[in-house]
Amino acid sequence: MASQQREAARSADGGGKTAITNVRVFDGRQLVPGTVVISGGRIGTDPAGAQVIDGGGGVLLPGLIDAHVHLDGPGRLAALASYGVTTALDMASVPERTAALRGQAGQTDIRSAGIPAIAPGSLHSHIPGVGERGLIAGPDEAKRFVADRVAEGSDYIKIVVGSPFADHEQATIDALVAAAHEHGKLVVAHASSVESVAKAQAAGADILTHAPRDGVLDAGAVARTAAAGRVVVPTLTMMEAIVNNLAPPDADYANSRASVAALHEAGVPILAGTDANDSPGTPSRVPHGDSLHRELELLVDAGLSTVDALRAATSIPARSFGLPDRGAIEPGLRADLVLVEDDPLRDIRATRSIRRIWCGGFEVRPAATGN
Ligand SMILES: [Zn+2]
């Protein structure tokens, strides 16, 4: 049924085949002049019989991936897609609600952590919908916790490490990571302080998210991150928003920025993620979609080249989260594409100059971006 609807929508849109001509294609390193064919929701090779769209000399990027969002209300997928974010990795949401958002034709494609592992009495235990369900009091509850998440459809396991007021014991984090790995699931650790990064690393978490605001990771911590093959989703947009909006004591955005610079310098893969959310009670609202473009600017400000920033929102998250069907413009991959007018390799802010968007081959109307 769903696939019949998809086919119907495709045939209403140029017989299912489109050729975008006169574009410069980002190949992961540089811009290469060419034509890109969309066929059956995928990147094709043969333009014969295709509806032709003149790209006007613009730049064609792979659809953008936001590696840290919260799908906490209606309309989020449409907002994400309208800013060229064709894949979003949710890092805590109510699984029954998120399930309805999966696999929607012409919408942003999602993966989700579902309910994160939360220490009783911590700040995060008060998050509506997920706080109570995520409570885990000790290591003996880890196997059950992970099994429940897997049964609910979580794509990876999220652990909130270092939440204010109460935190997991190290043994609990260790047991959660071990249980997740037994199920073949990646572990994403929320770690926004130097100490919580150390706890997450000691447990063997695969992916660290946020970047400490209370200090800069020292050379040893950076070297451990690199040696373990860990990846980092610093959510600089949220780190900046928390410092600007709440001005917590002992927090400085410059610390987050400096750790990202050091991690990048050491060769640690950095992913673009925003912590986009619209939940009451969270420290700062970060708008879905629009914020990914701000994150790219902040990553460049922290020392990434424009090419590395684009890779941070395309090929690197695809590789890190095991999504081999996206993150690049190559035959056979999902036709997730963003046509921008200006050259983001020269100025990363050009990712905002969006002219057209395709999400799994379906054209999506861009938000007004002010360009
Ligand atoms: Zn988050």
mmCIF file of N, CA and C and ligand atoms in Angstrom, residues 68-70 91-92 158 190 209-210 235 238 275-276, ligand 1:
data_model
loop_
_atom_site.group_PDB
_atom_site.id
_atom_site.type_symbol
_atom_site.label_atom_id
_atom_site.label_comp_id
_atom_site.label_asym_id
_atom_site.label_seq_id
_atom_site.Cartn_x
_atom_site.Cartn_y
_atom_site.Cartn_z
ATOM 1 N N HIS A 68 21.927 14.807 15.582
ATOM 2 C CA HIS A 68 21.377 14.916 16.942
ATOM 3 C C HIS A 68 20.147 15.819 16.922
ATOM 4 N N VAL A 69 18.980 15.198 16.880
ATOM 5 C CA VAL A 69 17.727 15.953 16.985
ATOM 6 C C VAL A 69 16.838 15.264 18.008
ATOM 7 N N HIS A 70 15.747 15.941 18.342
ATOM 8 C CA HIS A 70 14.678 15.330 19.134
ATOM 9 C C HIS A 70 13.374 15.500 18.374
ATOM 10 N N MET A 91 17.821 11.522 19.199
ATOM 11 C CA MET A 91 18.626 11.111 20.342
ATOM 12 C C MET A 91 17.823 11.060 21.646
ATOM 13 N N ALA A 92 16.547 10.973 21.558
ATOM 14 C CA ALA A 92 15.650 10.715 22.687
ATOM 15 C C ALA A 92 14.260 11.168 22.287
ATOM 16 N N LYS A 158 21.159 5.215 23.779
ATOM 17 C CA LYS A 158 21.647 6.506 24.286
ATOM 18 C C LYS A 158 21.740 6.434 25.807
ATOM 19 N N HIS A 190 25.605 10.950 25.965
ATOM 20 C CA HIS A 190 25.499 12.373 26.254
ATOM 21 C C HIS A 190 26.593 12.680 27.273
ATOM 22 N N THR A 209 28.325 12.716 22.435
ATOM 23 C CA THR A 209 27.596 13.882 21.934
ATOM 24 C C THR A 209 27.584 15.002 22.966
ATOM 25 N N HIS A 210 27.572 16.233 22.427
ATOM 26 C CA HIS A 210 27.834 17.499 23.109
ATOM 27 C C HIS A 210 29.361 17.694 23.215
ATOM 28 N N THR A 235 27.316 19.224 18.883
ATOM 29 C CA THR A 235 26.131 20.090 19.028
ATOM 30 C C THR A 235 26.521 21.498 19.499
ATOM 31 N N MET A 238 23.760 23.972 20.315
ATOM 32 C CA MET A 238 23.156 23.901 21.642
ATOM 33 C C MET A 238 24.120 24.403 22.716
ATOM 34 N N ASP A 275 21.008 19.136 18.277
ATOM 35 C CA ASP A 275 20.143 19.013 19.459
ATOM 36 C C ASP A 275 18.814 19.746 19.249
ATOM 37 N N ALA A 276 18.398 19.868 18.004
ATOM 38 C CA ALA A 276 17.122 20.538 17.707
ATOM 39 C C ALA A 276 16.003 19.922 18.532
HETATM 40 ZN ZN ZN B 1 19.776 16.028 22.839
#
